[in-house]
Coordinates of C-alpha atoms and ligand atoms in Angstrom, one line a residue:
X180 CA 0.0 0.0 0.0
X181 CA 1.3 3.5 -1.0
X182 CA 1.5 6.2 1.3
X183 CA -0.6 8.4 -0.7
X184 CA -3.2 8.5 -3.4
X185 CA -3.3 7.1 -6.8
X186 CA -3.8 9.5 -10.2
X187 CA -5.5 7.7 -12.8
X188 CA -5.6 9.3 -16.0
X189 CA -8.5 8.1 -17.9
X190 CA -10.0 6.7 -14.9
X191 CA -13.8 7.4 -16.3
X192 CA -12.8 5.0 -19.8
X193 CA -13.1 1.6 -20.1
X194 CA -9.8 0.6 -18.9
X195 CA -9.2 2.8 -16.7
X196 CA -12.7 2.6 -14.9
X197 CA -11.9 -0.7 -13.6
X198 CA -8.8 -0.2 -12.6
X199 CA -10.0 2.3 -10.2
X200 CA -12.6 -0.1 -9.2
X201 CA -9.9 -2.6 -8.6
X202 CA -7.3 0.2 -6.6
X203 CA -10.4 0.8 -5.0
X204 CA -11.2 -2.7 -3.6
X205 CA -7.5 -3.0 -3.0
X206 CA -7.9 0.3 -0.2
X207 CA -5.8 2.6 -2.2
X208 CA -7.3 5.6 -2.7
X209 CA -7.8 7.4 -5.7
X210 CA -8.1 10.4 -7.8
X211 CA -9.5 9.9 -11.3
X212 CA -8.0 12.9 -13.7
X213 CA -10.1 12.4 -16.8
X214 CA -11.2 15.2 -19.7
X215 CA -14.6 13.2 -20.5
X216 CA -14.0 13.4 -24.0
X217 CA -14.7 9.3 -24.4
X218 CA -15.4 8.8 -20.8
X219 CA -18.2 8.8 -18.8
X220 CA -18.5 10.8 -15.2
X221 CA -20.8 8.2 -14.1
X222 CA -18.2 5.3 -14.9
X223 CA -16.2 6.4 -11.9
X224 CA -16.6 4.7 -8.6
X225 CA -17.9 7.4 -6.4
X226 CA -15.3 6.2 -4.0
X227 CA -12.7 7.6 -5.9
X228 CA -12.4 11.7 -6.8
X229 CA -13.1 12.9 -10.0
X230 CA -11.1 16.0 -11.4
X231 CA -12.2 17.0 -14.8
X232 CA -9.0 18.0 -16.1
X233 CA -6.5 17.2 -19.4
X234 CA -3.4 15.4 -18.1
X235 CA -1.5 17.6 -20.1
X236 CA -2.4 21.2 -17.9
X237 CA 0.0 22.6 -15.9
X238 CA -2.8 22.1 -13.0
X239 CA -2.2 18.5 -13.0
X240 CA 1.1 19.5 -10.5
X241 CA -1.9 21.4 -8.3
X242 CA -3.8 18.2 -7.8
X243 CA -0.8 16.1 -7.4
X244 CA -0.1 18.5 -4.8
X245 CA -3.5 18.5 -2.8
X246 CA -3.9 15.0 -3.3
X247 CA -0.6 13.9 -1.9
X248 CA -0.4 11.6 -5.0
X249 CA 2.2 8.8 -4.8
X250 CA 1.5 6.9 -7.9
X251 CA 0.4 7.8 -11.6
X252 CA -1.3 5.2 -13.1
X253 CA -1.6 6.7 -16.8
X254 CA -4.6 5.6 -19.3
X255 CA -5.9 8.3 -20.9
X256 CA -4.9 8.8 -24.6
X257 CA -6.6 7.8 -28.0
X258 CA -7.2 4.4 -29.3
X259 CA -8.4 3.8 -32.3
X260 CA -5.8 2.3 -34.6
X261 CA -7.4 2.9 -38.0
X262 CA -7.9 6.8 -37.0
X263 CA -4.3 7.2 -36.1
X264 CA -3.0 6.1 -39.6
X265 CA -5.8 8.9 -41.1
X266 CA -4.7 11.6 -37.9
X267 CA -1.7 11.1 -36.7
X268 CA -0.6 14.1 -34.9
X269 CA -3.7 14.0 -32.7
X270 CA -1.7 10.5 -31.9
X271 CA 1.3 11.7 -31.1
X272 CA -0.2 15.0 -29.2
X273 CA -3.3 12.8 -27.2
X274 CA -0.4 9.9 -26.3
X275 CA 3.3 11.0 -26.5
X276 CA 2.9 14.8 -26.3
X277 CA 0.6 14.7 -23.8
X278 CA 2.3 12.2 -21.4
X279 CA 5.5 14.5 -22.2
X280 CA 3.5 17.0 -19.8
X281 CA 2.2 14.6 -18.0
X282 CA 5.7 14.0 -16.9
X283 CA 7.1 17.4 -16.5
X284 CA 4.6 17.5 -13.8
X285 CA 5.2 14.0 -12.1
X286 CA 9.3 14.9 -12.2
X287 CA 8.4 18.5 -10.9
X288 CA 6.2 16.8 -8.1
X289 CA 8.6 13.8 -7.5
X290 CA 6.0 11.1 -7.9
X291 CA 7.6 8.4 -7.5
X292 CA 6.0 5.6 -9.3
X293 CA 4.4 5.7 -12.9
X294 CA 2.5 2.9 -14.5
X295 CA 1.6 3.5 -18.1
X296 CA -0.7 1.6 -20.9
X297 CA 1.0 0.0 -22.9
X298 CA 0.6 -1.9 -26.0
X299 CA 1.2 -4.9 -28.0
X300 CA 0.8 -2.5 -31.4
X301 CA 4.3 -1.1 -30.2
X302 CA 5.5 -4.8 -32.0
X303 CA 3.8 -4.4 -35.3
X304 CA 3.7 -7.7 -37.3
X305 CA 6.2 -10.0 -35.3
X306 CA 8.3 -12.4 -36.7
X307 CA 7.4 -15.3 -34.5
X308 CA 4.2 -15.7 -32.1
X309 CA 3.9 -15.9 -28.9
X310 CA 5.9 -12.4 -28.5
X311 CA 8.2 -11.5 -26.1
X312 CA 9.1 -8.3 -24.2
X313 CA 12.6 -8.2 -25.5
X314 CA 11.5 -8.8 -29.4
X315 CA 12.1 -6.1 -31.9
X316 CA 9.3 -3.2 -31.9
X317 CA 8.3 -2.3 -35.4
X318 CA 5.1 -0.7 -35.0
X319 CA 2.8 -0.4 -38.0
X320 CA 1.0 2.5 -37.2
X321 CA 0.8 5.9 -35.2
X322 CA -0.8 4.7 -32.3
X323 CA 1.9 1.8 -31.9
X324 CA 4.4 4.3 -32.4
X325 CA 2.9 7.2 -30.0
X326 CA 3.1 4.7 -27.1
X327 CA 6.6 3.2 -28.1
X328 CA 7.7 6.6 -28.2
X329 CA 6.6 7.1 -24.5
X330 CA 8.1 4.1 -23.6
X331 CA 11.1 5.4 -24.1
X332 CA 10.5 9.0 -22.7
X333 CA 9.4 6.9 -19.4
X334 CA 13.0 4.9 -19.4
X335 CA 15.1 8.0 -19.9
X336 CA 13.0 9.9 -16.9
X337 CA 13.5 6.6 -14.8
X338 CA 17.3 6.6 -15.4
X339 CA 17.2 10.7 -14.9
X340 CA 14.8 11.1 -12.2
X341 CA 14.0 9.2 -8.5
X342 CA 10.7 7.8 -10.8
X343 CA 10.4 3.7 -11.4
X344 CA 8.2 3.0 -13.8
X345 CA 5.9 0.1 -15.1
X346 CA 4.8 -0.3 -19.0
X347 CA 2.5 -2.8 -19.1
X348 CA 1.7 -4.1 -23.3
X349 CA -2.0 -4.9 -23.4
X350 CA -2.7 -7.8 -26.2
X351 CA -6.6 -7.5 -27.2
X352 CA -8.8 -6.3 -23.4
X353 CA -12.3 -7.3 -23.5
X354 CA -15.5 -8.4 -21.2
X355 CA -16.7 -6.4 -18.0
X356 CA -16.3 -6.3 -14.4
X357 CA -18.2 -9.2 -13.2
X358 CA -20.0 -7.6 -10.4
X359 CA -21.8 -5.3 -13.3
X360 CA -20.3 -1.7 -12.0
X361 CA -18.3 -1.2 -15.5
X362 CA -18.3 -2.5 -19.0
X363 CA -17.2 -1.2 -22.4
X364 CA -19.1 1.7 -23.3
X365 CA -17.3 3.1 -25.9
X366 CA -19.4 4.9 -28.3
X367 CA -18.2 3.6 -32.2
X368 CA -16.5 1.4 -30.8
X369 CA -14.2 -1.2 -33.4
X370 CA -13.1 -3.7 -31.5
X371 CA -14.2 -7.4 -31.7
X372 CA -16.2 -8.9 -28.8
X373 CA -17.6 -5.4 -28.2
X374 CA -18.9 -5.5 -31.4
X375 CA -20.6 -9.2 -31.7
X376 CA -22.4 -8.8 -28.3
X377 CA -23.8 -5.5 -29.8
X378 CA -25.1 -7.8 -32.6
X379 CA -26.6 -9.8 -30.1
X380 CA -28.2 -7.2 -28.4
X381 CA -29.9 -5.8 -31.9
X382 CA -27.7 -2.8 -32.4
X383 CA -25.9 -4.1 -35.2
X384 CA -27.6 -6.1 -38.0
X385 CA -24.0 -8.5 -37.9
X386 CA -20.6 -8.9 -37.5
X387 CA -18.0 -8.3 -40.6
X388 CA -15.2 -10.9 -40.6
X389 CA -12.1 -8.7 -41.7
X390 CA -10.0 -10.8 -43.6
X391 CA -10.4 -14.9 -44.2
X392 CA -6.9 -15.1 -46.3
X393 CA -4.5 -14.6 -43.2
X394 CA -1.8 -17.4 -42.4
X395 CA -3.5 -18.7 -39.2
X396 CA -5.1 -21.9 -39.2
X397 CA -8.7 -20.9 -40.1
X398 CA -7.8 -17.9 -42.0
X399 CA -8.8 -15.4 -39.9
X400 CA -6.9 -13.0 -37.2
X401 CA -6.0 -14.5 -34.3
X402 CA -5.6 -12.4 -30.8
X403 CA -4.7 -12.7 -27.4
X404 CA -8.1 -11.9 -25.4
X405 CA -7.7 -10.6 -21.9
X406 CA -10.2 -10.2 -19.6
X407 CA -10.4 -6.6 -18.2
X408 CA -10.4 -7.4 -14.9
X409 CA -7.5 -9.6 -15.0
X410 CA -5.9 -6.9 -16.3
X411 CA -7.2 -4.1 -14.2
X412 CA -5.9 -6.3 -11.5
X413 CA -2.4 -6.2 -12.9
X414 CA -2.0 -2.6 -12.0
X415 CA -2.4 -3.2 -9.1
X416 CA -0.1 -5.8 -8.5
X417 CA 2.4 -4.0 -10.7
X418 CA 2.3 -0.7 -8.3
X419 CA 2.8 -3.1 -5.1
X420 CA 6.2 -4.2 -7.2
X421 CA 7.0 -0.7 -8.2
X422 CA 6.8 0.4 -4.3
X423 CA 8.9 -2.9 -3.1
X424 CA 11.1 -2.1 -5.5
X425 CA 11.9 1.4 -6.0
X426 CA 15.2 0.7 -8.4
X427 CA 13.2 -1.3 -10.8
X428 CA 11.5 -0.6 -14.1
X429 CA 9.5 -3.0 -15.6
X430 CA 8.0 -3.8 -19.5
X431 CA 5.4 -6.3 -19.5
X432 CA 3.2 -8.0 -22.2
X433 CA -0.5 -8.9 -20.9
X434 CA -1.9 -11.8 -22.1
X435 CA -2.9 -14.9 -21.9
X436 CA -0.4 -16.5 -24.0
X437 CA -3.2 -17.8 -26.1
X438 CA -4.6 -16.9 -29.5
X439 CA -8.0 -17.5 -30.9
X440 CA -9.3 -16.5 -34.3
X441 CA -11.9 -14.2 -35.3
X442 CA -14.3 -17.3 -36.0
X443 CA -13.5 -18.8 -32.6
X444 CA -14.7 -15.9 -31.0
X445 CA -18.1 -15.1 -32.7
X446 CA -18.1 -19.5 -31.9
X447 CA -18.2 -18.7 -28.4
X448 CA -20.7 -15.9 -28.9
X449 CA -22.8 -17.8 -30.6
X450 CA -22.3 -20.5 -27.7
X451 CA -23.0 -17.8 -24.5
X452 CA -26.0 -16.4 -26.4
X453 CA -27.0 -19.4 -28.0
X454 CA -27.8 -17.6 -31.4
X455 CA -26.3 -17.6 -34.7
X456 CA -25.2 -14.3 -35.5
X457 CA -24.7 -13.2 -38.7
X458 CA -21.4 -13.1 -40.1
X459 CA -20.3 -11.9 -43.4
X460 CA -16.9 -11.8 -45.1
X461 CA -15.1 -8.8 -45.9
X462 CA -11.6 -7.6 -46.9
X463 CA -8.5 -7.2 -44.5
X464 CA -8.5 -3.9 -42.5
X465 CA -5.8 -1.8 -43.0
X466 CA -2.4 -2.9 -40.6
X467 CA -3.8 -5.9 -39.0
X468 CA -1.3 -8.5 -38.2
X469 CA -2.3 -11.9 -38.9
X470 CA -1.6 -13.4 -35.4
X471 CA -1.0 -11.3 -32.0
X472 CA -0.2 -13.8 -28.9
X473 CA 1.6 -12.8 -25.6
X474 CA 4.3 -14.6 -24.1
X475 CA 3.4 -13.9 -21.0
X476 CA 6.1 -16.0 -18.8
X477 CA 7.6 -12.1 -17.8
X478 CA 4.7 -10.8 -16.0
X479 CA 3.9 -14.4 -14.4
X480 CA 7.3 -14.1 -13.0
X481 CA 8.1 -10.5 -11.9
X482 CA 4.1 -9.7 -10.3
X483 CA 2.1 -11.3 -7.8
X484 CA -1.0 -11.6 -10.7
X485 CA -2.8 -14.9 -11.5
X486 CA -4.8 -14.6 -14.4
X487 CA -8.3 -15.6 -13.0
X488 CA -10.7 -15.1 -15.8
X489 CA -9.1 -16.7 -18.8
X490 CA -11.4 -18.2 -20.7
X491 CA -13.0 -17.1 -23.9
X492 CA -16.8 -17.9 -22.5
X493 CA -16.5 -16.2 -19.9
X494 CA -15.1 -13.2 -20.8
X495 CA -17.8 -12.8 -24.0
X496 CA -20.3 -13.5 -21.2
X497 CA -19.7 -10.6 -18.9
X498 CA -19.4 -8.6 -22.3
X499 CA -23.0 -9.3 -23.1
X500 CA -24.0 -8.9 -19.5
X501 CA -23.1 -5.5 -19.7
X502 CA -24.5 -4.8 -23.1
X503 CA -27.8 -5.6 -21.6
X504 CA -27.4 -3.0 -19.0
X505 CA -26.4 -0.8 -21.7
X506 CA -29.2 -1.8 -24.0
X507 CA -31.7 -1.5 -20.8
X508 CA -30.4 1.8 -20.6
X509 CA -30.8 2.8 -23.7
X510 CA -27.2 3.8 -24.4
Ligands
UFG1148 N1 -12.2 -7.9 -36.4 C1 -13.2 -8.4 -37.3 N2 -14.4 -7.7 -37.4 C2 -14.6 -6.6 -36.6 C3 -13.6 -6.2 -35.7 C4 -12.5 -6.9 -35.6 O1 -13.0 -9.4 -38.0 O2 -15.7 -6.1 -36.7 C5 -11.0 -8.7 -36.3 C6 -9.7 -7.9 -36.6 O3 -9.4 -7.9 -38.0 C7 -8.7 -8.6 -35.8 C8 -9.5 -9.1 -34.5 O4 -10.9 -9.1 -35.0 O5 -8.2 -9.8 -36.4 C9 -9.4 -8.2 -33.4 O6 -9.7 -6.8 -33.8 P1 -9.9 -5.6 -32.7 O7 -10.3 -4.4 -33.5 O8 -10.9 -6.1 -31.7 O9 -8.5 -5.4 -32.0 P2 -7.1 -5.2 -32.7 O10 -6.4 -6.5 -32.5 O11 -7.2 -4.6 -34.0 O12 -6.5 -4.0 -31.8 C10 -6.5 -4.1 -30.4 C11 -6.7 -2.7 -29.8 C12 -5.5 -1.9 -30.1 C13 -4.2 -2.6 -29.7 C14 -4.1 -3.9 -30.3 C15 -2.9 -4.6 -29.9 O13 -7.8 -2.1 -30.4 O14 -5.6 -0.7 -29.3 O15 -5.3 -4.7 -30.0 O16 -3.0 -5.9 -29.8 F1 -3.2 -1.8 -30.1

């Protein structure tokens, strides 16, 4: 436990929402830092304190200040992959310039311990699946690069400054927390299991296969699913190392160390919701790697994390569960 309170950045998106639900739980307590842009007020725990604020003003030292903040754990940013190849530079100002400021007021402050959102776009297509930490980092596309970029902004402040650090990859994050206080609520949002449980719930007619021509053994993409509360969970393990061991920094993928292909996916879909949902062929996306798969065997070994949701059922079952609270709700 940290003497102190946790920043979230981005604490009122989908990530970051259950982390704070998960710092929360854990007795830390927290102070969300979010711009609602994509977020939602009414995703944050009211346990925790909400600051409407970007992380890249100069009042982010204030609150650091008169929150006696100990730890930055650092979400916010954009995330669509297909609009970064189309707008880069709101990339590179949302992720890398904005955690630049982000950091000029952690240093200024002295915070001590920084955890930051990674991901497993900062490999591009690897050569060889599962991936490992140490493998080369190609990225294919401005968001991959924007976070790569801070990545290494966050390794010369760790060597520069008294600030350990913690970049944790994310492979493909999907489902809800179980107990129904936060889901994926994206609006437009692109990603897979989000997007098949919305089919299921009638707000999408059905669910475009993107790409059947891929070198994976049905054809289709395969990805490394992670549950969002297993990965919520994560930070907070990852913060207990970052306090034990203030010398260390830490790059870690988190996954599974599984893959399963697009059509395994909408399988288990059509399994939880026991419906066929429609799915129709269509061309590759632009920059999608065939295969994305952890290696995972470095974030087994350096945090106190057991991955305690992983399976592909459940994980597109709390999906849906929450779908149906957004569907209730009329979002
Ligand atoms: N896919 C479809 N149809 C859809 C949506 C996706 O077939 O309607 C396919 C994609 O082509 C891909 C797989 O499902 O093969 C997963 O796609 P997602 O859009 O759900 O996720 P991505 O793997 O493209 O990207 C995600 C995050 C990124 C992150 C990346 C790293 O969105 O932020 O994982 O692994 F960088």
């Amino acid at each position: 436990m940290i003497d102190g309170a946790v920043m979230v950045t981005g604490g009122a998106g989908y990530i970051g929402s259950h982390a704070v639900l998960a710092l929360l739980d854990a007795g830390h307590r927290v102070v969300v830092v979010d711009n609602l842009v994509t977020g939602f007020a009414w995703a944050v725990d009211p346990r925790a304190t909400l600051v409407e604020a970007n992380v890249a003003d100069a009042r982010v030292r204030d609150i650091i200040r008169d929150h006696a903040v100990k730890a930055i754990v650092h979400f916010a940013g954009s995330v669509v992959v297909p609009e970064s190849v189309a707008n880069p530079l709101k990339y590179y100002r949302n992720n890398t310039a904005a955690t630049e400021a982000l950091l000029e007021s952690a240093v200024a402050e002295g915070v001590p311990h920084f955890i930051f959102s990674s991901t497993a776009a900062t490999y591009g297509t690897p050569a060889k699946v599962p991936v490992a930490e140490g493998d080369p980092t190609v990225p294919i596309n401005p968001y991959g690069m924007s976070k790569l970029m801070t990545e290494a902004m966050l390794k010369d402040v760790a060597a520069a400054h008294p600030m350990n650090f913690c970049a944790l990859r994310y492979f493909n994050v999907a489902g809800a927390d179980p107990a129904g206080r936060s889901g994926q609520s994206t609006i437009g949002a692109t990603h897979l299991i989000k997007i098949a449980v919305e089919a299921a719930t009638g707000k999408r007619t059905h669910v475009g296969i993107f790409g059947t021509d891929f070198d994976t053994p049905d054809g289709t993409g395969v990805r490394d699913y992670i549950h969002v509360s297993d990965l919520a969970a994560a930070h907070v393990a990852a913060l207990d190392l970052l306090v034990a061991q203030p010398a260390e920094s830490h790059i870690l993928n988190c996954g599974y160390g599984r893959g399963f292909s697009v059509n395994e996916v909408l399988d288990a879909v059509d399994r939880v919701t026991n419906m066929k949902i429609d799915r129709r062929m269509e061309g590759r996306r632009a920059g999608d790697p065939a295969a994305l798969v952890a290696d995972n065997a470095a974030i087994l070994a350096a945090l106190d994390w057991r991955p305690e949701r992983d399976d592909l059922d459940t994980i597109v079952r709390d999906a849906l569960a929450w779908e149906r609270v957004l569907a209730e709700r009329g979002a």
